[in-house]
Amino acid sequence: MSRDFFWLTEAQFDRIRPHLPTDTRGKARVDDRRVISGIVHVLKSGGRWVDAPAVYGPRKTLYNRFVRWSEKGVWEKLFRSLANAGGPPEQVLIDSSAIKAHRSAAGGKGAQTQAIGRSRGGRTTKIHALTDRDCRPIAFLLTGGNVADCTAGHDLLKQLPDARILHADKGYDSNAIRRQVEANGTMPNISPKVNRRWKSTFSRVLYRNRNAIERMFCRLKDFRRIATRYDRLAVNFLAAIHLAATVCYWL
């Protein structure tokens, strides 16, 4: 096999196999390991589905499998199963990263709900994430690029595990966010805004680990279809993020 192609190892595929759908009807599915490897190759290369190397089989099979399993939530369930296997982390980090939306991402059905908004960078999507202090992602949420971090944080923090500490920058410094984190039994270590009259306890020493989430975003953006959004539908783009995160951190 060429070094230019991505292939899941047997050990990696053995971890994935128990989480794949088994409700196959009629003809047996085309080799799952080959097809999933082809899907990951497209996400890494940033190419069009029609340009996927023939070594992975029919291009239409790759695209149909990716979209069908995106709609069914297979990629997200795979990510969650592997990410939650080790139990809740001691420390959790929260942040977001803006992604440029390509012109081909415009015009999806229900365009207002496809997590694309106008910001300084033009038409963008924001990826909001929770990770542990080892850079490993725990949960993701998509919004338009014009949505404030504290607004999206309220929804994302519903997925906060039973961690001891949550680290966040001043974009999440709101009373509502602090109360939500504390209600989870977690201590919010959030950098306070300059204009706050009353500043909560904040540990700069513990906060040094927060760069781990920045490193996580950088590694995800090595996948060119993550660094630039080509997918019209938010469900497909989020599925690509879940699959890329699984390959990078949980296999």
mmCIF file of C-alpha atoms in Angstrom:
data_model
loop_
_atom_site.group_PDB
_atom_site.id
_atom_site.type_symbol
_atom_site.label_atom_id
_atom_site.label_comp_id
_atom_site.label_asym_id
_atom_site.label_seq_id
_atom_site.Cartn_x
_atom_site.Cartn_y
_atom_site.Cartn_z
ATOM 1 C CA MET A 1 0.000 0.000 0.000
ATOM 2 C CA SER A 2 1.306 3.459 -0.908
ATOM 3 C CA ARG A 3 2.420 5.824 1.842
ATOM 4 C CA ASP A 4 0.301 8.484 0.132
ATOM 5 C CA PHE A 5 -2.913 6.735 1.213
ATOM 6 C CA PHE A 6 -4.419 6.507 4.674
ATOM 7 C CA TRP A 7 -5.201 3.043 6.005
ATOM 8 C CA LEU A 8 -6.620 2.025 9.357
ATOM 9 C CA THR A 9 -4.450 -0.613 10.989
ATOM 10 C CA GLU A 10 -5.994 -3.927 12.011
ATOM 11 C CA ALA A 11 -5.705 -2.878 15.664
ATOM 12 C CA GLN A 12 -7.492 0.421 15.003
ATOM 13 C CA PHE A 13 -10.263 -1.244 13.047
ATOM 14 C CA ASP A 14 -10.735 -3.828 15.801
ATOM 15 C CA ARG A 15 -11.565 -0.950 18.159
ATOM 16 C CA ILE A 16 -14.038 0.519 15.665
ATOM 17 C CA ARG A 17 -15.741 -2.704 14.606
ATOM 18 C CA PRO A 18 -17.994 -3.208 17.700
ATOM 19 C CA HIS A 19 -19.523 0.253 17.196
ATOM 20 C CA LEU A 20 -20.487 -0.124 13.531
ATOM 21 C CA PRO A 21 -24.086 -0.823 12.408
ATOM 22 C CA THR A 22 -24.996 -4.490 12.046
ATOM 23 C CA ASP A 23 -28.475 -4.092 10.521
ATOM 24 C CA THR A 24 -27.301 -4.886 6.993
ATOM 25 C CA ARG A 25 -30.026 -6.029 4.601
ATOM 26 C CA GLY A 26 -29.569 -7.927 1.378
ATOM 27 C CA LYS A 27 -25.991 -7.934 0.105
ATOM 28 C CA ALA A 28 -23.200 -7.702 2.652
ATOM 29 C CA ARG A 29 -21.531 -4.287 2.991
ATOM 30 C CA VAL A 30 -18.359 -3.528 1.076
ATOM 31 C CA ASP A 31 -15.244 -4.013 3.236
ATOM 32 C CA ASP A 32 -15.745 -1.549 6.121
ATOM 33 C CA ARG A 33 -12.054 -1.073 6.815
ATOM 34 C CA ARG A 34 -11.335 -0.067 3.228
ATOM 35 C CA VAL A 35 -14.331 2.270 2.962
ATOM 36 C CA ILE A 36 -13.705 4.031 6.286
ATOM 37 C CA SER A 37 -10.019 4.409 5.374
ATOM 38 C CA GLY A 38 -11.116 6.024 2.103
ATOM 39 C CA ILE A 39 -13.444 8.421 3.926
ATOM 40 C CA VAL A 40 -10.641 9.468 6.297
ATOM 41 C CA HIS A 41 -8.304 9.940 3.305
ATOM 42 C CA VAL A 42 -10.771 12.375 1.732
ATOM 43 C CA LEU A 43 -11.103 14.294 5.003
ATOM 44 C CA LYS A 44 -7.309 14.535 5.330
ATOM 45 C CA SER A 45 -6.574 15.459 1.715
ATOM 46 C CA GLY A 46 -9.438 17.942 1.346
ATOM 47 C CA GLY A 47 -10.227 16.611 -2.118
ATOM 48 C CA ARG A 48 -13.632 16.122 -3.681
ATOM 49 C CA TRP A 49 -15.353 12.802 -3.137
ATOM 50 C CA VAL A 50 -15.270 12.173 -6.881
ATOM 51 C CA ASP A 51 -11.457 12.436 -6.793
ATOM 52 C CA ALA A 52 -10.946 9.770 -4.100
ATOM 53 C CA PRO A 53 -8.269 7.218 -5.123
ATOM 54 C CA ALA A 54 -9.694 4.118 -6.815
ATOM 55 C CA VAL A 55 -7.826 1.901 -4.322
ATOM 56 C CA TYR A 56 -10.627 2.590 -1.812
ATOM 57 C CA GLY A 57 -13.333 1.321 -4.122
ATOM 58 C CA PRO A 58 -16.229 3.170 -5.804
ATOM 59 C CA ARG A 59 -16.250 6.885 -4.981
ATOM 60 C CA LYS A 60 -20.028 6.864 -4.704
ATOM 61 C CA THR A 61 -19.810 4.175 -2.014
ATOM 62 C CA LEU A 62 -17.490 6.353 0.080
ATOM 63 C CA TYR A 63 -19.751 9.392 -0.173
ATOM 64 C CA ASN A 64 -22.993 7.467 0.405
ATOM 65 C CA ARG A 65 -21.570 5.637 3.424
ATOM 66 C CA PHE A 66 -20.292 8.856 4.973
ATOM 67 C CA VAL A 67 -23.565 10.762 4.470
ATOM 68 C CA ARG A 68 -25.851 7.877 5.469
ATOM 69 C CA TRP A 69 -23.941 7.218 8.681
ATOM 70 C CA SER A 70 -23.788 10.959 9.393
ATOM 71 C CA GLU A 71 -27.579 11.125 9.300
ATOM 72 C CA LYS A 72 -27.837 8.068 11.563
ATOM 73 C CA GLY A 73 -25.322 9.507 14.031
ATOM 74 C CA VAL A 74 -22.928 6.571 13.632
ATOM 75 C CA TRP A 75 -19.769 8.704 13.571
ATOM 76 C CA GLU A 76 -20.847 10.680 16.639
ATOM 77 C CA LYS A 77 -21.770 7.521 18.573
ATOM 78 C CA LEU A 78 -18.406 5.985 17.668
ATOM 79 C CA PHE A 79 -16.608 9.080 18.956
ATOM 80 C CA ARG A 80 -18.625 9.227 22.182
ATOM 81 C CA SER A 81 -18.197 5.526 22.919
ATOM 82 C CA LEU A 82 -14.414 5.663 22.626
ATOM 83 C CA ALA A 83 -14.072 9.061 24.333
ATOM 84 C CA ASN A 84 -16.131 7.972 27.348
ATOM 85 C CA ALA A 85 -14.499 4.566 27.737
ATOM 86 C CA GLY A 86 -11.892 5.786 30.227
ATOM 87 C CA GLY A 87 -14.259 7.601 32.575
ATOM 88 C CA PRO A 88 -14.503 11.341 33.328
ATOM 89 C CA PRO A 89 -11.278 13.403 33.290
ATOM 90 C CA GLU A 90 -10.102 15.412 36.297
ATOM 91 C CA GLN A 91 -9.747 18.672 34.348
ATOM 92 C CA VAL A 92 -11.729 19.883 31.320
ATOM 93 C CA LEU A 93 -11.019 22.749 28.927
ATOM 94 C CA ILE A 94 -13.495 24.676 26.780
ATOM 95 C CA ASP A 95 -12.841 26.909 23.764
ATOM 96 C CA SER A 96 -13.870 27.539 20.146
ATOM 97 C CA SER A 97 -12.205 27.938 16.768
ATOM 98 C CA ALA A 98 -13.528 29.657 13.647
ATOM 99 C CA ILE A 99 -13.563 27.825 10.313
ATOM 100 C CA LYS A 100 -13.864 29.507 6.924
ATOM 101 C CA ALA A 101 -16.871 28.269 4.968
ATOM 102 C CA HIS A 102 -16.122 27.620 1.291
ATOM 103 C CA ARG A 103 -18.621 28.924 -1.272
ATOM 104 C CA SER A 104 -19.709 25.322 -1.896
ATOM 105 C CA ALA A 105 -20.982 25.208 1.719
ATOM 106 C CA ALA A 106 -23.613 27.864 0.978
ATOM 107 C CA GLY A 107 -27.162 27.066 -0.027
ATOM 108 C CA GLY A 108 -27.851 24.008 2.114
ATOM 109 C CA LYS A 109 -31.457 23.203 2.992
ATOM 110 C CA GLY A 110 -32.582 25.386 5.862
ATOM 111 C CA ALA A 111 -29.536 27.617 5.398
ATOM 112 C CA GLN A 112 -30.275 29.530 8.611
ATOM 113 C CA THR A 113 -29.784 26.369 10.680
ATOM 114 C CA GLN A 114 -26.613 25.074 9.011
ATOM 115 C CA ALA A 115 -24.190 26.732 11.491
ATOM 116 C CA ILE A 116 -22.840 29.343 9.077
ATOM 117 C CA GLY A 117 -22.813 32.988 10.106
ATOM 118 C CA ARG A 118 -21.198 36.243 9.066
ATOM 119 C CA SER A 119 -18.264 37.502 11.111
ATOM 120 C CA ARG A 120 -15.075 39.483 10.496
ATOM 121 C CA GLY A 121 -13.676 36.597 8.517
ATOM 122 C CA GLY A 122 -16.694 36.427 6.211
ATOM 123 C CA ARG A 123 -18.949 33.371 6.222
ATOM 124 C CA THR A 124 -17.663 31.159 9.033
ATOM 125 C CA THR A 125 -18.570 28.280 11.305
ATOM 126 C CA LYS A 126 -17.416 28.000 14.898
ATOM 127 C CA ILE A 127 -16.360 24.674 16.364
ATOM 128 C CA HIS A 128 -16.910 24.700 20.131
ATOM 129 C CA ALA A 129 -15.185 21.905 22.044
ATOM 130 C CA LEU A 130 -14.516 20.333 25.415
ATOM 131 C CA THR A 131 -11.220 18.479 25.917
ATOM 132 C CA ASP A 132 -9.211 16.981 28.735
ATOM 133 C CA ARG A 133 -5.783 18.351 29.637
ATOM 134 C CA ASP A 134 -4.122 15.778 27.343
ATOM 135 C CA CYS A 135 -5.693 17.463 24.276
ATOM 136 C CA ARG A 136 -8.246 14.674 23.815
ATOM 137 C CA PRO A 137 -11.677 16.000 22.758
ATOM 138 C CA ILE A 138 -14.793 15.058 24.718
ATOM 139 C CA ALA A 139 -17.629 16.927 22.975
ATOM 140 C CA PHE A 140 -18.267 19.269 20.051
ATOM 141 C CA LEU A 141 -20.889 21.836 19.080
ATOM 142 C CA LEU A 142 -21.297 23.866 15.878
ATOM 143 C CA THR A 143 -22.634 27.418 15.587
ATOM 144 C CA GLY A 144 -22.358 30.277 13.144
ATOM 145 C CA GLY A 145 -19.190 32.334 13.423
ATOM 146 C CA ASN A 146 -21.162 35.280 14.805
ATOM 147 C CA VAL A 147 -22.325 33.418 17.949
ATOM 148 C CA ALA A 148 -20.609 34.446 21.199
ATOM 149 C CA ASP A 149 -18.647 31.807 23.100
ATOM 150 C CA CYS A 150 -20.644 32.285 26.305
ATOM 151 C CA THR A 151 -23.913 31.776 24.380
ATOM 152 C CA ALA A 152 -22.763 28.508 22.811
ATOM 153 C CA GLY A 153 -21.012 27.516 26.027
ATOM 154 C CA HIS A 154 -24.347 27.188 27.812
ATOM 155 C CA ASP A 155 -25.409 24.419 25.385
ATOM 156 C CA LEU A 156 -22.013 22.727 25.179
ATOM 157 C CA LEU A 157 -21.619 22.570 28.954
ATOM 158 C CA LYS A 158 -24.703 20.358 29.147
ATOM 159 C CA GLN A 159 -22.235 17.656 28.039
ATOM 160 C CA LEU A 160 -19.691 18.508 30.749
ATOM 161 C CA PRO A 161 -18.547 15.312 32.525
ATOM 162 C CA ASP A 162 -18.058 15.026 36.284
ATOM 163 C CA ALA A 163 -14.725 16.837 36.257
ATOM 164 C CA ARG A 164 -13.074 18.614 39.176
ATOM 165 C CA ILE A 165 -12.028 21.790 37.301
ATOM 166 C CA LEU A 166 -13.100 23.587 34.118
ATOM 167 C CA HIS A 167 -10.606 25.948 32.462
ATOM 168 C CA ALA A 168 -11.890 28.718 30.165
ATOM 169 C CA ASP A 169 -10.806 32.100 28.843
ATOM 170 C CA LYS A 170 -12.579 35.391 29.542
ATOM 171 C CA GLY A 171 -15.022 34.802 26.674
ATOM 172 C CA TYR A 172 -16.846 32.427 29.046
ATOM 173 C CA ASP A 173 -16.765 34.764 32.048
ATOM 174 C CA SER A 174 -20.458 35.191 32.799
ATOM 175 C CA ASN A 175 -22.441 34.579 35.970
ATOM 176 C CA ALA A 176 -24.717 32.129 34.142
ATOM 177 C CA ILE A 177 -21.771 30.005 32.942
ATOM 178 C CA ARG A 178 -20.208 29.973 36.405
ATOM 179 C CA ARG A 179 -23.463 28.884 38.038
ATOM 180 C CA GLN A 180 -23.959 26.147 35.426
ATOM 181 C CA VAL A 181 -20.436 24.768 35.979
ATOM 182 C CA GLU A 182 -20.759 24.865 39.759
ATOM 183 C CA ALA A 183 -24.136 23.096 39.582
ATOM 184 C CA ASN A 184 -22.267 20.233 37.905
ATOM 185 C CA GLY A 185 -19.998 19.967 40.959
ATOM 186 C CA THR A 186 -17.079 21.429 38.990
ATOM 187 C CA MET A 187 -14.892 24.400 39.947
ATOM 188 C CA PRO A 188 -14.796 27.081 37.204
ATOM 189 C CA ASN A 189 -11.252 28.361 36.662
ATOM 190 C CA ILE A 190 -12.256 31.114 34.232
ATOM 191 C CA SER A 191 -10.085 34.108 33.396
ATOM 192 C CA PRO A 192 -12.072 37.167 34.603
ATOM 193 C CA LYS A 193 -12.943 40.075 32.327
ATOM 194 C CA VAL A 194 -11.160 43.354 32.990
ATOM 195 C CA ASN A 195 -14.411 45.225 33.613
ATOM 196 C CA ARG A 196 -15.641 42.833 36.315
ATOM 197 C CA ARG A 197 -16.186 44.586 39.652
ATOM 198 C CA TRP A 198 -16.011 41.340 41.616
ATOM 199 C CA LYS A 199 -13.404 38.888 40.362
ATOM 200 C CA SER A 200 -13.720 35.250 41.323
ATOM 201 C CA THR A 201 -10.789 33.102 42.402
ATOM 202 C CA PHE A 202 -8.581 32.323 39.408
ATOM 203 C CA SER A 203 -5.435 30.151 39.328
ATOM 204 C CA ARG A 204 -2.916 31.204 36.672
ATOM 205 C CA VAL A 205 -0.788 28.152 37.497
ATOM 206 C CA LEU A 206 -3.562 25.687 36.638
ATOM 207 C CA TYR A 207 -4.590 27.818 33.664
ATOM 208 C CA ARG A 208 -1.241 27.154 31.964
ATOM 209 C CA ASN A 209 -2.607 23.804 30.761
ATOM 210 C CA ARG A 210 -5.329 25.509 28.702
ATOM 211 C CA ASN A 211 -3.147 25.560 25.582
ATOM 212 C CA ALA A 212 -3.940 21.843 25.222
ATOM 213 C CA ILE A 213 -7.270 22.669 23.566
ATOM 214 C CA GLU A 214 -5.515 24.987 21.107
ATOM 215 C CA ARG A 215 -3.217 22.120 20.142
ATOM 216 C CA MET A 216 -6.254 19.903 19.658
ATOM 217 C CA PHE A 217 -7.800 22.370 17.192
ATOM 218 C CA CYS A 218 -4.492 22.650 15.305
ATOM 219 C CA ARG A 219 -4.283 18.890 14.896
ATOM 220 C CA LEU A 220 -7.884 18.652 13.706
ATOM 221 C CA LYS A 221 -7.180 21.343 11.113
ATOM 222 C CA ASP A 222 -4.494 19.109 9.603
ATOM 223 C CA PHE A 223 -7.569 17.499 8.045
ATOM 224 C CA ARG A 224 -8.164 19.897 5.156
ATOM 225 C CA ARG A 225 -11.908 19.283 5.040
ATOM 226 C CA ILE A 226 -12.010 20.417 8.680
ATOM 227 C CA ALA A 227 -9.747 23.459 8.192
ATOM 228 C CA THR A 228 -12.111 24.614 5.425
ATOM 229 C CA ARG A 229 -15.787 23.748 5.492
ATOM 230 C CA TYR A 230 -16.996 22.357 2.160
ATOM 231 C CA ASP A 231 -20.093 20.539 3.471
ATOM 232 C CA ARG A 232 -23.411 22.295 3.002
ATOM 233 C CA LEU A 233 -25.124 20.465 5.839
ATOM 234 C CA ALA A 234 -23.996 21.014 9.411
ATOM 235 C CA VAL A 235 -24.709 17.363 10.274
ATOM 236 C CA ASN A 236 -22.128 16.219 7.695
ATOM 237 C CA PHE A 237 -19.481 18.718 8.808
ATOM 238 C CA LEU A 238 -19.971 17.768 12.470
ATOM 239 C CA ALA A 239 -19.722 14.088 11.528
ATOM 240 C CA ALA A 240 -16.412 14.785 9.775
ATOM 241 C CA ILE A 241 -15.131 16.468 12.953
ATOM 242 C CA HIS A 242 -16.182 13.496 15.098
ATOM 243 C CA LEU A 243 -14.498 11.021 12.748
ATOM 244 C CA ALA A 244 -11.285 13.074 12.494
ATOM 245 C CA ALA A 245 -11.157 13.448 16.292
ATOM 246 C CA THR A 246 -11.662 9.702 16.717
ATOM 247 C CA VAL A 247 -8.774 8.894 14.383
ATOM 248 C CA CYS A 248 -6.458 11.504 15.918
ATOM 249 C CA TYR A 249 -7.075 10.861 19.597
ATOM 250 C CA TRP A 250 -9.112 7.759 20.396
ATOM 251 C CA LEU A 251 -7.643 4.951 18.260
#
